[in-house]
C-alpha cells in the first residue's frame, strides 16, 4: 500500500537522523579529546557502541555541541545535509585539520532486516576506533587550537535552518570563505560505511600546520 | 596448477544518482571481486604472475579505483594503494614501479578534481 | 608513464551528478574558549587534571 510505504520511508529517515546525530555527538567529543582541543581533565570515560569513548563533562562544551546537533537533526532527516565538518583551527580561525563527515541517504532505504541495528553499531564502532588511532596519521597540532563546525547543505535547506533557529535561539550564519580555505590539503581517509539506513564517509583534510 | 593472470572484464556502469527515481546500484568490483580481501588476493596474484604488467590490466585497476572514489569510498582506495605499493616493493622491478606510479598519479588527479586535495599516501 | 583518462572532465563536468550547489553554514556563536573552560572547570566539579 502506498501510504504504508511512505510511513516506512519517514520512519527510516527519522531513525537515520537519530543514529547519525548520536554518532556525530560521540565523534565530536572523541575528536576534541584525541586532538587535545580541550584538556583531558574535562573528559570522562563512557561506553558507546560497546567500546570506551571519551566525552566531555563540561556543561558549556556539551551544550554547544548539543545545540549544534539539534539544528542539524531535522536537516539530516530531510536528506538536506551533504556533509558535516569539524574544523580544528588556530586562534585566528585558520583551519589546520578538518574532520569531514559525508552523509548520504541510501539509494533504497529500508529497515526490513532486523539485524541492521547491530550491524550499524559495529560500523559506527569502527568509525570511532579509527578516530582513536588517527593521530598516528596526522602531524602534530600547535599548542593553542580551537574548533568550529561547518554544515554543507543543499540550497533548499535554508528554510529548514531558519525555522530551526527560531525554535532554538541558536543562530547560524553562512560560513565565510576564509574559514573554508585550506590550500594544499592532504586527505587521509578514515572509514566508509554503507547500510540500508545511511551511507557515511569520514576523512581528515590536513593543511599546513606551520606558520601563523 | 599454473597461476593465471586476471582476465579483463568490461568496466562497470557508472551509477548516476538523481533524487527522483531509485536506480539499480551496481557494486564497485574488480573482475567480479567486491570484498577487500578478494581484491587484495587478486592483486597479489597479478603482481606475482606478471613480471611486466599489461597496460589493459593496469587500466582496469585504475578504472576500479576511480569508481571507488566516485562511490565515496576513499578508505578502500587508500588501503589498496598502500597494498599494491608494498607488493611492488617486494618485487623490486622498474616495470611495476612505473605502473604503480601511473596508478597513484591517476588517482591523485581524480582526487584533486573531486575532493580538491590529494590523498596523503604515507 | 602513461596518463589514464579521468571520469571527471578537466572543466569540472563529469559523467556522475555531484551537487555543486549548496551553502555552508556555521553557528554564529563560537565554541567555549579553552581558557574559560579550564578556569570554570573547578566550578563544575572537574578535577585538578583539568588544568593543562
Short mmCIF file of C-alpha atoms in Angstrom, two decimals:
data_model
loop_
_atom_site.label_atom_id
_atom_site.label_comp_id
_atom_site.label_asym_id
_atom_site.label_seq_id
_atom_site.Cartn_x
_atom_site.Cartn_y
_atom_site.Cartn_z
CA UNK A 1 0.00 0.00 0.00
CA UNK A 2 1.36 3.42 -0.89
CA UNK A 3 0.56 5.02 2.46
CA UNK A 4 2.38 2.38 4.50
CA UNK A 5 5.49 2.65 2.32
CA UNK A 6 5.52 6.43 2.79
CA UNK A 7 5.17 5.85 6.51
CA UNK A 8 8.09 3.49 6.39
CA UNK A 9 10.21 5.97 4.47
CA UNK A 10 9.57 8.63 7.09
CA UNK A 11 10.45 6.15 9.79
CA UNK A 12 13.75 5.29 8.17
CA UNK A 13 14.60 8.96 7.78
CA UNK A 14 13.87 9.61 11.47
CA UNK A 15 15.85 6.59 12.57
CA UNK A 16 18.74 7.57 10.34
CA UNK A 17 18.75 11.14 11.66
CA UNK A 18 18.77 9.92 15.28
CA UNK A 19 21.59 7.50 14.60
CA UNK A 20 23.69 10.00 12.66
CA UNK A 21 23.30 12.77 15.23
CA UNK A 22 24.03 10.48 18.14
CA UNK A 23 27.11 9.27 16.31
CA UNK A 24 28.23 12.81 15.46
CA UNK A 25 27.99 13.77 19.12
CA UNK A 26 30.20 10.85 20.15
CA UNK A 27 32.62 11.53 17.30
CA UNK A 28 32.90 15.26 18.08
CA UNK A 29 33.73 14.57 21.72
CA UNK A 30 36.25 11.92 20.72
CA UNK A 31 37.99 14.24 18.26
CA UNK A 32 38.17 17.09 20.77
CA UNK A 33 39.80 14.66 23.19
CA UNK A 34 42.17 12.91 20.79
CA UNK A 35 43.39 16.14 19.18
CA UNK A 36 43.65 17.77 22.61
CA UNK A 37 41.49 20.74 21.75
CA UNK A 38 40.43 20.81 25.41
CA UNK A 39 42.48 19.40 28.31
CA UNK A 40 41.91 15.71 29.11
CA UNK A 41 40.67 16.54 32.62
CA UNK A 42 37.29 17.69 31.38
CA UNK A 43 36.63 14.34 29.73
CA UNK A 44 35.25 11.20 31.24
CA UNK A 45 35.33 7.65 30.01
CA UNK A 46 31.94 6.37 28.93
CA UNK A 47 30.69 3.45 26.88
CA UNK A 48 29.16 3.85 23.45
CA UNK A 49 28.73 1.24 20.72
CA UNK A 50 30.13 -1.17 23.27
CA UNK A 51 33.56 0.47 23.44
CA UNK A 52 35.06 3.08 25.78
CA UNK A 53 34.81 6.63 24.49
CA UNK A 54 35.78 9.97 25.98
CA UNK A 55 33.05 12.51 26.48
CA UNK A 56 33.31 15.99 27.91
CA UNK A 57 31.76 16.71 31.28
CA UNK A 58 31.96 20.46 30.86
CA UNK A 59 28.41 21.84 30.52
CA UNK A 60 29.34 24.72 28.18
CA UNK A 61 31.13 22.45 25.72
CA UNK A 62 28.35 19.89 25.86
CA UNK A 63 25.64 22.49 25.41
CA UNK A 64 27.38 23.93 22.39
CA UNK A 65 27.64 20.56 20.69
CA UNK A 66 24.08 19.64 21.59
CA UNK A 67 22.73 22.93 20.24
CA UNK A 68 24.65 22.40 17.03
CA UNK A 69 23.32 18.90 16.54
CA UNK A 70 19.80 19.90 17.45
CA UNK A 71 19.80 22.25 14.46
CA UNK A 72 21.36 19.67 12.16
CA UNK A 73 18.98 16.85 13.04
CA UNK A 74 15.86 17.94 11.08
CA UNK A 75 18.06 18.74 8.09
CA UNK A 76 19.59 15.25 8.17
CA UNK A 77 16.11 13.78 8.40
CA UNK A 78 15.11 15.56 5.21
CA UNK A 79 18.28 14.49 3.45
CA UNK A 80 19.39 18.10 3.12
CA UNK A 81 22.83 17.68 4.67
CA UNK A 82 25.72 16.74 2.42
CA UNK A 83 28.48 16.87 4.96
CA UNK A 84 29.29 17.98 8.48
CA UNK A 85 32.81 19.20 9.16
CA UNK A 86 34.59 19.66 12.47
CA UNK A 87 37.48 22.05 11.84
CA UNK A 88 40.38 22.23 14.22
CA UNK A 89 41.65 25.79 13.81
CA UNK A 90 44.28 28.09 15.19
CA UNK A 91 43.14 31.07 17.24
CA UNK A 92 42.71 33.17 14.11
CA UNK A 93 40.17 30.63 12.83
CA UNK A 94 42.56 29.32 10.18
CA UNK A 95 41.71 25.67 9.63
CA UNK A 96 44.52 23.21 10.36
CA UNK A 97 42.65 19.95 10.19
CA UNK A 98 39.19 19.11 9.03
CA UNK A 99 37.25 16.05 10.05
CA UNK A 100 34.76 15.61 7.23
CA UNK A 101 31.65 13.51 7.74
CA UNK A 102 29.97 12.91 4.39
CA UNK A 103 26.38 11.81 4.82
CA UNK A 104 24.26 10.36 2.06
CA UNK A 105 20.76 8.94 2.32
CA UNK A 106 20.83 5.36 1.00
CA UNK A 107 19.52 4.67 -2.50
CA UNK A 108 16.94 2.16 -1.28
CA UNK A 109 16.28 2.90 2.39
CA UNK A 110 14.72 0.09 4.36
CA UNK A 111 14.50 -1.28 7.86
CA UNK A 112 13.19 -4.69 6.90
CA UNK A 113 16.20 -6.52 8.17
CA UNK A 114 16.11 -6.84 11.98
CA UNK A 115 19.85 -7.19 12.28
CA UNK A 116 20.52 -3.77 10.80
CA UNK A 117 20.88 -2.08 14.18
CA UNK A 118 23.56 -4.49 15.29
CA UNK A 119 25.47 -4.14 12.05
CA UNK A 120 25.13 -0.37 12.24
CA UNK A 121 26.54 -0.40 15.74
CA UNK A 122 29.50 -2.41 14.50
CA UNK A 123 30.08 0.03 11.68
CA UNK A 124 29.88 3.08 13.92
CA UNK A 125 32.20 1.40 16.39
CA UNK A 126 34.73 1.06 13.58
CA UNK A 127 34.45 4.78 12.88
CA UNK A 128 35.18 5.67 16.49
CA UNK A 129 38.10 3.26 16.65
CA UNK A 130 39.58 4.86 13.54
CA UNK A 131 39.29 8.30 15.17
CA UNK A 132 41.19 6.88 18.15
CA UNK A 133 44.19 5.96 16.03
CA UNK A 134 44.13 8.87 13.59
CA UNK A 135 46.74 10.86 15.46
CA UNK A 136 49.37 8.43 14.18
CA UNK A 137 48.47 9.56 10.67
CA UNK A 138 48.36 13.28 11.39
CA UNK A 139 51.08 15.82 12.01
CA UNK A 140 51.19 17.43 15.45
CA UNK A 141 48.96 20.41 16.05
CA UNK A 142 50.29 23.66 17.56
CA UNK A 143 49.59 24.36 21.22
CA UNK A 144 46.56 26.65 21.17
CA UNK A 145 43.79 25.41 18.97
CA UNK A 146 40.06 25.72 18.91
CA UNK A 147 37.36 24.32 16.69
CA UNK A 148 34.40 25.22 14.51
CA UNK A 149 31.66 23.25 12.85
CA UNK A 150 30.50 23.66 9.28
CA UNK A 151 27.42 22.09 7.75
CA UNK A 152 27.22 21.76 3.98
CA UNK A 153 23.64 21.71 2.80
CA UNK A 154 21.62 21.97 -0.35
CA UNK A 155 20.19 25.40 -1.11
CA UNK A 156 16.75 24.15 -0.09
CA UNK A 157 17.92 23.74 3.49
CA UNK A 158 17.91 27.49 4.15
CA UNK A 159 14.22 27.41 5.01
CA UNK A 160 14.60 24.46 7.40
CA UNK A 161 17.54 26.15 9.06
CA UNK A 162 15.68 29.42 9.59
CA UNK A 163 12.76 27.62 11.11
CA UNK A 164 15.02 25.66 13.43
CA UNK A 165 16.83 28.81 14.54
CA UNK A 166 13.54 30.36 15.66
CA UNK A 167 12.74 27.28 17.71
CA UNK A 168 16.15 27.06 19.29
CA UNK A 169 17.61 30.52 19.75
CA UNK A 170 20.93 29.21 18.47
CA UNK A 171 21.63 31.33 15.38
CA UNK A 172 23.57 30.19 12.32
CA UNK A 173 25.32 32.17 9.61
CA UNK A 174 26.87 31.35 6.28
CA UNK A 175 30.50 30.41 6.76
CA UNK A 176 32.95 32.93 5.34
CA UNK A 177 35.22 31.77 2.58
CA UNK A 178 38.44 32.30 4.56
CA UNK A 179 37.35 29.75 7.11
CA UNK A 180 36.82 27.25 4.30
CA UNK A 181 40.14 27.67 2.58
CA UNK A 182 42.88 25.17 3.30
CA UNK A 183 45.44 25.19 0.48
CA UNK A 184 47.43 22.04 -0.38
CA UNK A 185 45.21 19.89 1.76
CA UNK A 186 46.17 16.23 2.02
CA UNK A 187 43.38 13.76 2.55
CA UNK A 188 43.52 10.88 4.98
CA UNK A 189 40.54 8.55 4.62
CA UNK A 190 39.36 7.06 7.89
CA UNK A 191 36.23 4.99 7.24
CA UNK A 192 33.39 4.39 4.82
CA UNK A 193 30.10 2.74 5.63
CA UNK A 194 27.11 1.78 3.51
CA UNK A 195 23.95 0.47 5.08
CA UNK A 196 20.22 0.30 4.38
CA UNK A 197 19.74 3.29 6.64
CA UNK A 198 22.64 5.60 5.93
CA UNK A 199 25.79 5.93 3.90
CA UNK A 200 28.66 7.78 5.56
CA UNK A 201 32.30 8.51 4.90
CA UNK A 202 34.78 10.07 7.33
CA UNK A 203 38.10 11.51 6.26
CA UNK A 204 40.52 14.11 7.51
CA UNK A 205 41.83 17.00 5.45
CA UNK A 206 45.16 18.14 6.74
CA UNK A 207 46.54 21.57 5.96
CA UNK A 208 49.78 23.33 6.62
CA UNK A 209 50.25 23.46 10.39
CA UNK A 210 53.43 25.53 10.38
CA UNK A 211 53.37 29.31 10.18
CA UNK A 212 50.85 31.72 11.66
CA UNK B 1 48.30 -25.68 -11.17
CA UNK B 2 49.75 -22.73 -13.07
CA UNK B 3 48.52 -19.35 -11.84
CA UNK B 4 46.74 -17.27 -14.50
CA UNK B 5 46.73 -13.52 -15.00
CA UNK B 6 43.33 -11.88 -14.37
CA UNK B 7 41.04 -11.78 -17.41
CA UNK B 8 39.80 -8.23 -18.08
CA UNK B 9 36.04 -7.75 -17.68
CA UNK B 10 34.06 -4.87 -19.23
CA UNK B 11 34.11 -1.83 -16.91
CA UNK B 12 31.06 -1.46 -14.60
CA UNK B 13 28.39 1.13 -15.45
CA UNK B 14 28.74 4.36 -13.54
CA UNK B 15 25.73 4.72 -11.25
CA UNK B 16 24.13 8.11 -11.69
CA UNK B 17 22.22 9.16 -8.62
CA UNK B 18 19.29 11.50 -9.03
CA UNK B 19 16.86 12.37 -6.28
CA UNK B 20 13.83 11.50 -8.36
CA UNK B 21 13.97 7.83 -9.06
CA UNK B 22 15.65 4.91 -7.37
CA UNK B 23 18.32 3.31 -9.53
CA UNK B 24 19.89 -0.10 -9.53
CA UNK B 25 23.24 0.44 -7.88
CA UNK B 26 25.87 -1.91 -9.18
CA UNK B 27 28.54 -2.60 -6.62
CA UNK B 28 32.01 -1.44 -7.49
CA UNK B 29 34.07 -4.50 -8.37
CA UNK B 30 37.38 -5.58 -9.83
CA UNK B 31 36.86 -8.59 -12.07
CA UNK B 32 33.84 -9.51 -10.04
CA UNK B 33 35.61 -9.16 -6.69
CA UNK B 34 33.82 -6.83 -4.30
CA UNK B 35 35.17 -7.56 -0.82
CA UNK B 36 38.55 -6.13 0.07
CA UNK B 37 40.29 -9.45 0.91
CA UNK B 38 39.28 -10.85 -2.50
CA UNK B 39 40.53 -7.77 -4.31
CA UNK B 40 43.82 -7.96 -2.44
CA UNK B 41 44.15 -11.62 -3.34
CA UNK B 42 43.64 -10.75 -6.98
CA UNK B 43 46.26 -8.01 -6.81
CA UNK B 44 48.72 -10.38 -5.18
CA UNK B 45 48.14 -12.97 -7.89
CA UNK B 46 48.51 -10.31 -10.55
CA UNK B 47 51.76 -8.87 -9.26
CA UNK B 48 53.25 -12.31 -8.69
CA UNK B 49 52.34 -13.84 -12.04
CA UNK B 50 53.07 -10.93 -14.41
CA UNK B 51 56.66 -9.73 -14.42
CA UNK B 52 55.55 -6.97 -16.80
CA UNK B 53 52.03 -5.65 -16.14
CA UNK B 54 49.71 -5.49 -19.16
CA UNK B 55 48.53 -1.96 -19.95
CA UNK B 56 44.95 -3.26 -20.18
CA UNK B 57 45.14 -4.66 -16.64
CA UNK B 58 46.65 -1.50 -15.19
CA UNK B 59 43.94 0.50 -16.93
CA UNK B 60 41.28 -1.74 -15.46
CA UNK B 61 42.65 -1.44 -11.95
CA UNK B 62 42.80 2.34 -12.33
CA UNK B 63 39.19 2.47 -13.52
CA UNK B 64 38.21 0.41 -10.49
CA UNK B 65 39.97 2.87 -8.17
CA UNK B 66 38.24 5.77 -9.95
CA UNK B 67 34.88 4.10 -9.34
CA UNK B 68 35.69 3.70 -5.66
CA UNK B 69 36.48 7.40 -5.44
CA UNK B 70 33.21 8.29 -7.15
CA UNK B 71 31.49 5.91 -4.75
CA UNK B 72 32.92 7.97 -1.88
CA UNK B 73 34.96 5.06 -0.64
CA UNK B 74 38.36 6.60 -0.09
CA UNK B 75 39.21 4.18 2.67
CA UNK B 76 39.43 1.27 0.24
CA UNK B 77 41.36 3.31 -2.32
CA UNK B 78 43.87 4.24 0.35
CA UNK B 79 44.26 0.66 1.57
CA UNK B 80 44.69 -0.73 -1.94
CA UNK B 81 47.28 1.84 -2.97
CA UNK B 82 49.33 1.07 0.10
CA UNK B 83 48.91 -2.64 -0.56
CA UNK B 84 49.98 -2.60 -4.19
CA UNK B 85 52.89 -0.34 -3.32
CA UNK B 86 54.02 -2.86 -0.75
CA UNK B 87 53.61 -5.75 -3.18
CA UNK B 88 55.70 -3.97 -5.78
CA UNK B 89 58.41 -3.03 -3.31
CA UNK B 90 58.84 -6.75 -2.65
CA UNK B 91 59.11 -7.38 -6.39
CA UNK B 92 61.54 -4.53 -6.94
CA UNK B 93 61.20 -4.21 -10.74
CA UNK B 94 61.20 -0.97 -12.69
CA UNK B 95 58.21 -2.02 -14.81
CA UNK B 96 55.98 -2.50 -11.79
CA UNK B 97 57.43 0.61 -10.15
CA UNK B 98 56.38 2.63 -13.19
CA UNK B 99 52.92 1.10 -13.22
CA UNK B 100 52.36 1.90 -9.54
CA UNK B 101 53.46 5.49 -10.13
CA UNK B 102 50.98 5.81 -13.01
CA UNK B 103 48.23 4.33 -10.82
CA UNK B 104 48.91 6.72 -7.95
CA UNK B 105 49.14 9.83 -10.14
CA UNK B 106 45.89 8.96 -11.88
CA UNK B 107 44.17 8.51 -8.53
CA UNK B 108 45.56 11.79 -7.24
CA UNK B 109 44.34 13.63 -10.32
CA UNK B 110 40.77 12.43 -9.76
CA UNK B 111 41.11 13.22 -6.04
CA UNK B 112 42.08 16.83 -6.84
CA UNK B 113 39.19 17.18 -9.26
CA UNK B 114 36.60 15.70 -6.92
CA UNK B 115 37.84 16.45 -3.43
CA UNK B 116 40.12 19.42 -4.05
CA UNK B 117 43.02 17.59 -2.40
CA UNK B 118 45.36 14.64 -2.81
CA UNK B 119 45.50 11.50 -0.72
CA UNK B 120 48.21 11.55 1.92
CA UNK B 121 49.84 8.27 1.00
CA UNK B 122 52.26 7.50 3.78
CA UNK C 1 54.46 6.96 -17.51
CA UNK C 2 51.07 6.71 -19.16
CA UNK C 3 48.23 9.13 -18.37
CA UNK C 4 44.88 7.43 -17.84
CA UNK C 5 41.59 9.20 -18.57
CA UNK C 6 39.71 10.54 -15.58
CA UNK C 7 35.95 10.08 -15.17
CA UNK C 8 35.93 13.74 -14.17
CA UNK C 9 36.44 16.18 -17.06
CA UNK C 10 39.10 18.93 -16.75
CA UNK C 11 36.43 21.61 -16.86
CA UNK C 12 34.80 20.16 -13.76
CA UNK C 13 31.88 18.48 -15.51
CA UNK C 14 31.62 14.73 -15.18
CA UNK C 15 29.57 11.71 -16.01
CA UNK C 16 28.26 11.48 -12.47
CA UNK C 17 25.91 14.02 -10.96
CA UNK C 18 27.63 15.60 -8.00
CA UNK C 19 25.89 18.56 -6.39
CA UNK C 20 27.85 21.78 -6.85
CA UNK C 21 25.07 23.96 -5.48
CA UNK C 22 24.60 24.46 -1.82
CA UNK C 23 25.62 26.51 1.14
CA UNK C 24 27.93 26.18 4.09
CA UNK C 25 26.57 27.09 7.50
CA UNK C 26 28.21 27.57 10.86
CA UNK C 27 26.90 28.52 14.30
CA UNK C 28 27.05 32.28 14.84
CA UNK C 29 28.43 31.68 18.33
CA UNK C 30 31.97 30.43 18.81
CA UNK C 31 32.51 27.38 20.99
CA UNK C 32 33.69 27.87 24.60
CA UNK C 33 37.29 29.11 24.73
CA UNK C 34 39.79 26.67 26.19
CA UNK C 35 40.94 29.23 28.77
CA UNK C 36 37.43 29.77 30.05
CA UNK C 37 36.77 26.04 30.13
CA UNK C 38 39.89 25.45 32.21
CA UNK C 39 39.03 28.27 34.60
CA UNK C 40 35.45 27.23 35.07
CA UNK C 41 36.27 23.54 35.29
CA UNK C 42 36.73 23.71 39.04
CA UNK C 43 33.34 25.33 39.49
CA UNK C 44 31.81 22.44 37.66
CA UNK C 45 33.49 19.92 39.88
CA UNK C 46 36.02 18.75 37.35
CA UNK C 47 39.30 17.66 38.93
CA UNK C 48 42.81 19.15 39.14
CA UNK C 49 43.80 17.36 35.94
CA UNK C 50 41.51 19.76 34.05
CA UNK C 51 44.42 22.15 34.08
CA UNK C 52 46.94 21.65 31.29
#
